[in-house]
Each structure stands twice: as C-alpha cells, then as structure tokens.
C-alpha cells in the first residue's frame, strides 16, 4: 500500500510527507496523535479538496468550531442535552451469554439506546448547536439508511431550524419508514436520482446545495468524511462514546479492555470508540462490509480500496483503474459507501488499527445471535462487529476484555432482514 | 515556461486585449456525445469563433457541476472515455494543425489514478496548454503545482464570489495563465441572468492580479458575453454550449455549433436562438 500512496502523493507539504515517511511501520504514540494538522491532513490523507466557493465556508466553520470548543457555555448546553435529551451516558452492558460462547468478557456500548436509536445523534446535536451559534438557520444533510437524516431532522425540530435531507432514490425505496419519520419531524426529504442513487450521490447533491446556498446554510455531515474540519469535528463529537466507555469499563471491570471493536462505513462510530483509546495498549479492530464477498460486490474500502479523493478529502476509496468511483454494496445501508474517513486510512497505514470485513451473510448471523442470546436487536451495521467477534473467537483468551460498540438498534432493518431470511411480513 | 514551448494562452490574451474583445472559450466534455465526436466539435467551435477550448475530463462524482454536465459525464463514462481518450483527442487536434489553447478541466481523482506525474507529462507532450482542477484549491495543489510549472503547463485556479480578500490574494499568488472567476455562488449550469454582483466581484479580483480574468458558470446569451466583455478578458460557455450539442442531431451539429458561437461572440448579428434550459 505504501508504494501506491507514494505514487499518488501530490500534496508536497513538508510536514505531511515527513509524517508519512516516518510513520510507515512505526506506531504512533498517545491519545489522538495530535492530528490532523492545521490543513486537516492525517499524513497524506484528509485535506480540503473542494471547489473554491466552499473554502471560505470551511474556514469559517473551523474557526467557529474552535471557538465553541473553548466556550464553557457551549459545552454546558451540549452536555445538558446529551444527558437529558439523548439519554447519555449510554449503558455499558456485560453480555453474559455472548461472553460464555466466545470465552472472553464481552461488553457492549449501548448506542442503540440513545434517542433516535443510533450514535448519529451525538454529532448531529452538536452540529445543530454549532449552526445556531453561527447564525445559520437552514440545515442540510445527506443520508443513506436514514439514521443520520432522522437524527438531523430531530435536532432541527428541537432547535427550530429548517431541515433539508438528501437521499438517493434507491434508499428512499428501501427505507420508506425513515423517510416518513423525517417528514413527520418536519424535514423536507429531497430524492436524488443521479449516479448510483444511494448515499454517495445524496452526498454529491448535498454538496451542490451547499455550494449554492453556502452563505446561510450549515451542512451537517453524518460521518468522519468530507473536507476538514468535518473528519476532526465529527470525531471529537463522537468521542463521547469512547470516553464514557473507558470510564465505565474501568468502573465495572477494573481494567482497560484488551480489544475494542466497531463497524466501519464512513467510520464515525468506530473513531468515536477508538479515539480515546489510541494511546492505550489495546487492540483496535474496525469491521467493514464484505457484502457478497471481497471478490464480488462489497463496501470494504480499507480492505480493498486505493487512495483517492472523494467528497472533499483524500482517503481510501473504491474506484476503478481510471479513478471513477465504483458502487459499494452492503446489506446494511449505513455501510454502503465507497469512501471512508481519512483518519481511518491513516490508522490503517500506521497499523494502529486493524481492519477486516465480514459478509452480508455473516452479519445476519451476528444479528440473529445477539437477538437470541442477549435479547438485543442490533442494527445490521453493528451486526458486522458482532459477526467478526464470533469469527475470531478461537483467537481470544478467556481473560480478554472486549469492548464492542453497538452503534444502533435494528428496528429500521426489520424489512431487510426479513427479506434476507426469506420471510414475508 | 520551458524554453521551446509556445505560451498559447499568453499569446491569445495579448491578441484579444489588442482587439478589445473577450476571448470565447466553450466547454465540452471529451468523448461526448459520441466517443469520436470531440474533434469535429472543436473544429466547428473554432469555425464559429472559439478562441480556446476547455475539454472536460469525465468524473463519476462531479460535485461542482449541474445536471447538464453531470449527465454528459455519465454518458461519456458509459462510452468508455478515459484520460487517455482526452489526451488522444488533443494529440489528434494538434496533428491536424489546431493551434488555439486547449485546456483540460476536471476533478483531481482521475488524474491521481492515472498518475499525476504521467498525466502532466503526457498532457504537455500532446499539446495541452493548461489544467483546471475544480476540486483542488491552491492549498492542496502542492506538488501538482510544482510539476505543472516545471513541465510548462498552466495550472488555472478558480475564485468565487464568496472568496475573501485573503483567498483572492492566495489564489493570485499561485495563479498562472489566467484566473477563472466563477460568476455566481453555485454549480455549473445555464442561467437566464448574470449575478448582479458580478462587476463588483471581478473588480475585487482585479485588485490582486494583472493576469487575464475569465468568467464562467451560467453564461448562455449574447448579452451576457457583451456584459462580461466589458469587465473581463474571457467568457467560458459551458452548460449552454453542452445543451446546443445535446439538442442537435449529429448531422446538423457542426452547423449548429458554428451558428451558436457566431451569435454569442457577436460575429453574426441575428436574434439569439433560445438554447439554454435552466437546471
């Protein structure tokens, strides 16, 4: 991979290249590793590959974000809403029967129990407050499965902001229930018919809206993707997951986990879990969607992609030999994205986090397992992490303590799961 | 510029400035509507008064483009257009004696996939004069800028009405050839009217540079060209030109292109045919 990246290096930023060359094969030290740099680069990844029209907007956003982070009132308001509205801290559940089966101690971080049912609300709420602070009352968002759209529509209803959500026409069909939820919450859902008619194209269309209405519009990005400062900002907002989990597991188990595991689409729930543990002696595992298998249609960007630029950042990307972005596939709409957050590309390159992939079928097995053994219906996304854990159970030791991010609940997936299991509802 | 390479762009603007008229620069996706169409389109455009051509390098996710160009790019890609197709188009045109500036406009990812060094080297070899990379502002240009400069290829940067004075200064510092002024806060696509703030915006850019200024995005009519001609050095006609090509059967295409460009450039004094459709 380093050879490929070397071939494609084109941001001859001195600090970027030196970090890149220094880091290959070496471990990065301590929390957060201090990245990104001021331009939003994680080594050669990240950055701001956007039309000039948007440059002032991301600069303004970076400043507003830094301002907010230094403001106790902003934190107080955010913490208050995370507690009383979202329901944080979410529980850390010891999964007894799963632990027995795997013969290790498995803890589930219960993001499925947040208001709206997934971790997406953490960053949507924080960005809503930031938009309010910046005086931007028109909110746009992209959504795939609809979870981020629902979270954003929810926050807009709460804060009295106008909300437009872009969604690919294929996803609108697959996720009719979430479309209805967004509309009930007062959002306008705009169907996108271009390209592959899924999340990638909804994102293109949201960016086009932003380019056109940038003066009064805030774009709430749902993952750790997009131009700087989004990957950093969404990571920081989602890190509440890992910070809570770290305290909870020390409290409940008395030691830090030996393994942290989460699913990766764009990568926001994974980075939220991993980030506070980057400086610890802990094995971190991101699980991508292998779809129908890595030689067929899949969404395993880090496992099978190559470096490229999409949606404002350089990162690993599913693309053909000519640099055209290819369609991703996963049974889970939330993982069905041909890109991935630039920090994950960096964490893979530096070998701090390992990335693997499980198939649609394996994910379904993980989902059924958790349903039947723990009484929890996980989202198809999160089921990938469970499936991988089941897959590697022979590698684990009985004194391993595993922290698994259960990023969302599975109610939204019932139609898809029934279809896959050949059940007519 | 490298020693033996003519600076066709500088020569063009020296001439149009002397003639006190704006340069007319149509934009067309390469390898579209048919994969072998580019050469005849370029020739017809030159006959109609085009002073330079922008050839679009198709990309699957053109996030600064409106539906006209998106659609054309999708069709071009479906026909198998690659960076090699575009470079071959230019090679062919030069071989046939075309001497106007030829500019490749596109997004960075296909160029990275091709290998940016190789792309720049090959572009120069076949006779490309400049590159416009829509999603690569100067802060990300890094080695691309260095490689392009060493190869004698102009890297054209864009400025927008939202650009702050600080951004304008930055772009002006990096700019070579000309500066592309995006006429409006938005994506590409033909519009009925020009932005009211265009004059003020172009005036602001002018404070930071002596380089020629080209205005593009949304320009579709003769009166747009007349207006822009008073404040800038060139007009880029994108989606409106693409629509002319899209809406004409191949057999009538060359005549329609010539006709449209003669009208819009003021070479022919007839009523403007309504060719734009808003997107």
CSV table of C-alpha atoms in Angstrom, one decimal, chain B residues 3-265:
chain,number,residue,atom,x,y,z
B,3,UNK,CA,12.1,27.1,-23.4
B,4,UNK,CA,10.8,25.8,-26.7
B,5,UNK,CA,7.1,25.7,-25.7
B,6,UNK,CA,4.9,28.5,-27.0
B,7,UNK,CA,2.7,30.1,-24.4
B,8,UNK,CA,-0.5,30.0,-26.4
B,9,UNK,CA,-2.6,31.4,-23.6
B,10,UNK,CA,-0.4,34.5,-23.1
B,11,UNK,CA,-0.4,34.9,-26.9
B,12,UNK,CA,-4.2,34.6,-27.0
B,13,UNK,CA,-4.9,37.2,-24.4
B,14,UNK,CA,-2.3,39.6,-25.9
B,15,UNK,CA,-4.3,39.4,-29.1
B,16,UNK,CA,-7.8,39.7,-27.7
B,17,UNK,CA,-6.7,42.5,-25.5
B,18,UNK,CA,-5.4,44.3,-28.5
B,19,UNK,CA,-8.6,43.6,-30.4
B,20,UNK,CA,-10.6,44.9,-27.3
B,21,UNK,CA,-12.8,41.9,-27.1
B,22,UNK,CA,-13.3,39.0,-24.7
B,23,UNK,CA,-11.9,35.6,-25.7
B,24,UNK,CA,-14.6,33.0,-26.2
B,25,UNK,CA,-13.9,29.7,-24.5
B,26,UNK,CA,-16.5,26.9,-24.9
B,27,UNK,CA,-16.5,23.9,-22.7
B,28,UNK,CA,-17.3,20.4,-23.8
B,29,UNK,CA,-16.9,17.0,-22.1
B,30,UNK,CA,-14.4,15.0,-24.0
B,31,UNK,CA,-15.6,11.9,-25.8
B,32,UNK,CA,-19.2,13.0,-25.8
B,33,UNK,CA,-21.9,12.7,-27.2
B,34,UNK,CA,-20.1,10.0,-29.1
B,35,UNK,CA,-16.6,8.9,-28.2
B,36,UNK,CA,-15.3,10.1,-31.5
B,37,UNK,CA,-17.2,13.4,-31.6
B,38,UNK,CA,-14.7,15.8,-29.9
B,39,UNK,CA,-12.5,16.5,-33.0
B,40,UNK,CA,-15.5,17.7,-35.1
B,41,UNK,CA,-16.9,19.7,-32.2
B,42,UNK,CA,-13.7,21.5,-31.6
B,43,UNK,CA,-13.2,22.3,-35.3
B,44,UNK,CA,-16.8,23.6,-35.6
B,45,UNK,CA,-16.3,25.7,-32.5
B,46,UNK,CA,-13.2,27.2,-34.0
B,47,UNK,CA,-15.1,28.0,-37.2
B,48,UNK,CA,-17.7,29.7,-35.0
B,49,UNK,CA,-15.2,31.9,-33.3
B,50,UNK,CA,-13.9,29.9,-30.3
B,51,UNK,CA,-10.6,31.3,-29.2
B,52,UNK,CA,-9.7,28.4,-26.9
B,53,UNK,CA,-11.5,25.2,-25.8
B,54,UNK,CA,-12.0,23.5,-22.4
B,55,UNK,CA,-12.2,19.8,-22.7
B,56,UNK,CA,-14.0,18.2,-19.7
B,57,UNK,CA,-12.4,15.1,-18.2
B,58,UNK,CA,-15.4,13.0,-17.1
B,59,UNK,CA,-15.7,12.0,-13.5
B,60,UNK,CA,-18.3,9.9,-11.7
B,61,UNK,CA,-18.9,12.4,-8.9
B,62,UNK,CA,-18.7,15.9,-10.4
B,63,UNK,CA,-19.9,17.8,-7.3
B,64,UNK,CA,-19.4,21.3,-8.7
B,65,UNK,CA,-21.5,20.6,-11.8
B,66,UNK,CA,-25.2,21.0,-12.5
B,67,UNK,CA,-27.3,18.3,-14.2
B,68,UNK,CA,-26.3,19.2,-17.8
B,69,UNK,CA,-22.6,18.4,-17.3
B,70,UNK,CA,-23.3,15.5,-14.9
B,71,UNK,CA,-25.5,13.9,-17.4
B,72,UNK,CA,-22.9,14.3,-20.2
B,73,UNK,CA,-20.2,12.9,-18.0
B,74,UNK,CA,-22.2,9.9,-17.1
B,75,UNK,CA,-22.8,9.2,-20.8
B,76,UNK,CA,-19.2,9.8,-21.7
B,77,UNK,CA,-18.1,7.3,-18.9
B,78,UNK,CA,-20.6,4.8,-20.1
B,79,UNK,CA,-19.0,5.0,-23.5
B,80,UNK,CA,-15.6,4.2,-22.0
B,81,UNK,CA,-14.0,7.6,-22.1
B,82,UNK,CA,-10.8,7.7,-20.0
B,83,UNK,CA,-8.0,10.2,-19.5
B,84,UNK,CA,-6.2,8.5,-22.4
B,85,UNK,CA,-9.2,9.3,-24.7
B,86,UNK,CA,-8.9,13.0,-23.8
B,87,UNK,CA,-5.2,13.1,-24.3
B,88,UNK,CA,-5.6,11.4,-27.7
B,89,UNK,CA,-8.2,13.9,-28.7
B,90,UNK,CA,-5.7,16.7,-28.1
B,91,UNK,CA,-2.9,14.8,-29.9
B,92,UNK,CA,-5.2,14.4,-32.9
B,93,UNK,CA,-6.3,18.1,-32.9
B,94,UNK,CA,-2.6,19.2,-32.8
B,95,UNK,CA,-1.8,16.8,-35.5
B,96,UNK,CA,-4.5,18.4,-37.7
B,97,UNK,CA,-3.0,21.8,-37.1
B,98,UNK,CA,-5.2,23.2,-34.4
B,99,UNK,CA,-3.3,26.0,-32.7
B,100,UNK,CA,-5.7,27.5,-30.2
B,101,UNK,CA,-5.2,26.9,-26.5
B,102,UNK,CA,-6.6,23.6,-25.3
B,103,UNK,CA,-7.4,23.3,-21.7
B,104,UNK,CA,-8.3,20.2,-19.7
B,105,UNK,CA,-10.9,20.8,-17.0
B,106,UNK,CA,-11.7,18.1,-14.5
B,107,UNK,CA,-11.5,16.7,-11.0
B,108,UNK,CA,-8.4,15.5,-9.3
B,109,UNK,CA,-9.2,11.8,-8.7
B,110,UNK,CA,-9.0,10.6,-12.3
B,111,UNK,CA,-5.7,12.4,-12.7
B,112,UNK,CA,-4.3,10.8,-9.5
B,113,UNK,CA,-5.4,7.4,-10.7
B,114,UNK,CA,-3.6,7.9,-14.0
B,115,UNK,CA,-0.6,9.1,-12.0
B,116,UNK,CA,-0.3,12.8,-11.7
B,117,UNK,CA,3.3,13.0,-13.0
B,118,UNK,CA,2.5,10.9,-16.0
B,119,UNK,CA,-0.7,12.9,-16.6
B,120,UNK,CA,1.1,16.2,-16.6
B,121,UNK,CA,4.0,14.8,-18.7
B,122,UNK,CA,1.6,13.3,-21.3
B,123,UNK,CA,-0.6,16.4,-21.4
B,124,UNK,CA,2.4,18.5,-22.3
B,125,UNK,CA,3.5,16.0,-24.9
B,126,UNK,CA,0.2,16.0,-26.7
B,127,UNK,CA,-0.1,19.8,-26.6
B,128,UNK,CA,-2.4,20.7,-23.7
B,129,UNK,CA,-1.8,24.2,-22.5
B,130,UNK,CA,-3.5,24.3,-19.1
B,131,UNK,CA,-5.3,22.3,-16.5
B,132,UNK,CA,-8.3,23.4,-14.4
B,133,UNK,CA,-8.8,21.1,-11.4
B,134,UNK,CA,-12.1,22.1,-9.9
B,135,UNK,CA,-11.7,20.4,-6.5
B,136,UNK,CA,-8.0,21.3,-6.0
B,137,UNK,CA,-7.7,24.7,-4.5
B,138,UNK,CA,-4.1,26.1,-4.1
B,139,UNK,CA,-3.8,24.9,-0.5
B,140,UNK,CA,-3.9,21.3,-1.8
B,141,UNK,CA,-2.0,21.9,-5.1
B,142,UNK,CA,1.4,21.1,-3.6
B,143,UNK,CA,3.5,19.0,-6.0
B,144,UNK,CA,0.9,19.2,-8.8
B,145,UNK,CA,1.7,22.9,-9.0
B,146,UNK,CA,5.4,22.3,-9.0
B,147,UNK,CA,5.2,19.5,-11.6
B,148,UNK,CA,2.9,21.6,-13.8
B,149,UNK,CA,5.2,24.6,-13.6
B,150,UNK,CA,8.3,22.6,-14.4
B,151,UNK,CA,6.5,21.0,-17.4
B,152,UNK,CA,5.3,24.3,-18.7
B,153,UNK,CA,1.7,23.6,-18.1
B,154,UNK,CA,-0.5,26.4,-16.7
B,155,UNK,CA,-2.5,25.3,-13.6
B,156,UNK,CA,-5.6,27.5,-13.6
B,157,UNK,CA,-7.2,28.3,-10.2
B,158,UNK,CA,-10.7,29.4,-9.6
B,159,UNK,CA,-12.1,32.2,-7.4
B,160,UNK,CA,-15.7,32.6,-6.4
B,161,UNK,CA,-17.9,35.5,-5.2
B,162,UNK,CA,-17.5,34.0,-1.7
B,163,UNK,CA,-13.7,34.3,-1.8
B,164,UNK,CA,-12.4,36.5,0.9
B,165,UNK,CA,-9.7,39.0,0.2
B,166,UNK,CA,-7.3,36.6,1.9
B,167,UNK,CA,-8.3,33.8,-0.5
B,168,UNK,CA,-8.1,36.2,-3.6
B,169,UNK,CA,-4.5,37.1,-2.5
B,170,UNK,CA,-3.6,33.4,-2.1
B,171,UNK,CA,-5.0,32.4,-5.5
B,172,UNK,CA,-3.4,35.4,-7.2
B,173,UNK,CA,0.0,34.3,-5.7
B,174,UNK,CA,-0.3,30.8,-7.2
B,175,UNK,CA,-2.1,31.7,-10.5
B,176,UNK,CA,-0.5,31.3,-13.9
B,177,UNK,CA,-2.1,31.8,-17.3
B,178,UNK,CA,-5.4,33.3,-16.2
B,179,UNK,CA,-7.7,33.2,-13.3
B,180,UNK,CA,-11.1,31.6,-13.6
B,181,UNK,CA,-13.8,33.7,-11.9
B,182,UNK,CA,-16.9,31.7,-11.0
B,183,UNK,CA,-19.6,34.2,-11.8
B,184,UNK,CA,-22.1,33.0,-9.1
B,185,UNK,CA,-22.3,31.2,-5.8
B,186,UNK,CA,-23.4,27.8,-7.1
B,187,UNK,CA,-22.8,25.0,-9.5
B,188,UNK,CA,-22.4,25.0,-13.3
B,189,UNK,CA,-25.5,25.3,-15.5
B,190,UNK,CA,-27.0,27.8,-17.9
B,191,UNK,CA,-28.9,30.7,-16.2
B,192,UNK,CA,-31.2,33.3,-17.6
B,193,UNK,CA,-29.4,36.2,-15.9
B,194,UNK,CA,-26.0,37.0,-14.6
B,195,UNK,CA,-25.3,37.8,-11.0
B,196,UNK,CA,-25.9,41.4,-10.1
B,197,UNK,CA,-22.7,41.5,-8.1
B,198,UNK,CA,-20.5,40.2,-10.9
B,199,UNK,CA,-18.9,43.6,-11.6
B,200,UNK,CA,-18.0,44.2,-8.1
B,201,UNK,CA,-16.6,40.7,-7.7
B,202,UNK,CA,-14.5,40.9,-10.8
B,203,UNK,CA,-13.3,44.3,-9.7
B,204,UNK,CA,-12.2,42.8,-6.4
B,205,UNK,CA,-10.3,40.0,-8.2
B,206,UNK,CA,-8.7,42.6,-10.4
B,207,UNK,CA,-7.2,44.4,-7.4
B,208,UNK,CA,-5.0,41.3,-6.8
B,209,UNK,CA,-3.7,40.4,-10.2
B,210,UNK,CA,-2.6,41.6,-13.6
B,211,UNK,CA,-3.4,38.2,-15.1
B,212,UNK,CA,-6.3,37.8,-17.6
B,213,UNK,CA,-9.6,37.0,-16.0
B,214,UNK,CA,-12.1,34.5,-17.4
B,215,UNK,CA,-15.7,34.5,-16.2
B,216,UNK,CA,-17.7,31.3,-16.3
B,217,UNK,CA,-20.7,29.4,-14.9
B,218,UNK,CA,-24.2,30.4,-16.0
B,219,UNK,CA,-23.2,32.2,-19.2
B,220,UNK,CA,-25.5,31.4,-22.1
B,221,UNK,CA,-26.5,34.6,-24.1
B,222,UNK,CA,-25.0,37.3,-26.3
B,223,UNK,CA,-25.9,40.0,-23.7
B,224,UNK,CA,-24.1,38.0,-21.0
B,225,UNK,CA,-21.0,38.0,-23.2
B,226,UNK,CA,-21.3,41.7,-24.0
B,227,UNK,CA,-21.6,42.5,-20.3
B,228,UNK,CA,-18.7,40.2,-19.3
B,229,UNK,CA,-16.6,41.5,-22.2
B,230,UNK,CA,-16.6,45.0,-20.6
B,231,UNK,CA,-15.1,43.7,-17.3
B,232,UNK,CA,-13.1,40.6,-18.0
B,233,UNK,CA,-10.8,39.1,-20.6
B,234,UNK,CA,-12.7,35.9,-21.5
B,235,UNK,CA,-16.0,34.2,-21.2
B,236,UNK,CA,-16.4,30.4,-20.6
B,237,UNK,CA,-19.6,29.0,-22.1
B,238,UNK,CA,-20.2,25.6,-20.5
B,239,UNK,CA,-23.6,24.1,-20.0
B,240,UNK,CA,-25.3,26.3,-22.6
B,241,UNK,CA,-22.8,25.1,-25.2
B,242,UNK,CA,-23.2,21.5,-24.0
B,243,UNK,CA,-27.0,21.9,-24.4
B,244,UNK,CA,-26.5,23.0,-28.0
B,245,UNK,CA,-24.6,19.9,-28.7
B,246,UNK,CA,-27.0,17.7,-26.8
B,247,UNK,CA,-30.1,19.1,-28.6
B,248,UNK,CA,-28.8,18.7,-32.1
B,249,UNK,CA,-28.6,15.6,-34.3
B,250,UNK,CA,-25.0,14.8,-35.2
B,251,UNK,CA,-25.5,15.6,-38.9
B,252,UNK,CA,-26.5,19.2,-38.0
B,253,UNK,CA,-24.2,19.6,-35.1
B,254,UNK,CA,-21.3,21.4,-36.8
B,255,UNK,CA,-23.6,24.0,-38.3
B,256,UNK,CA,-25.5,24.5,-35.0
B,257,UNK,CA,-22.2,24.9,-33.1
B,258,UNK,CA,-20.9,27.4,-35.6
B,259,UNK,CA,-24.2,29.3,-35.6
B,260,UNK,CA,-24.4,29.5,-31.8
B,261,UNK,CA,-20.9,30.7,-31.3
B,262,UNK,CA,-21.1,33.2,-34.1
B,263,UNK,CA,-24.1,34.7,-32.4
B,264,UNK,CA,-22.9,34.6,-28.9
B,265,UNK,CA,-19.5,36.1,-29.9
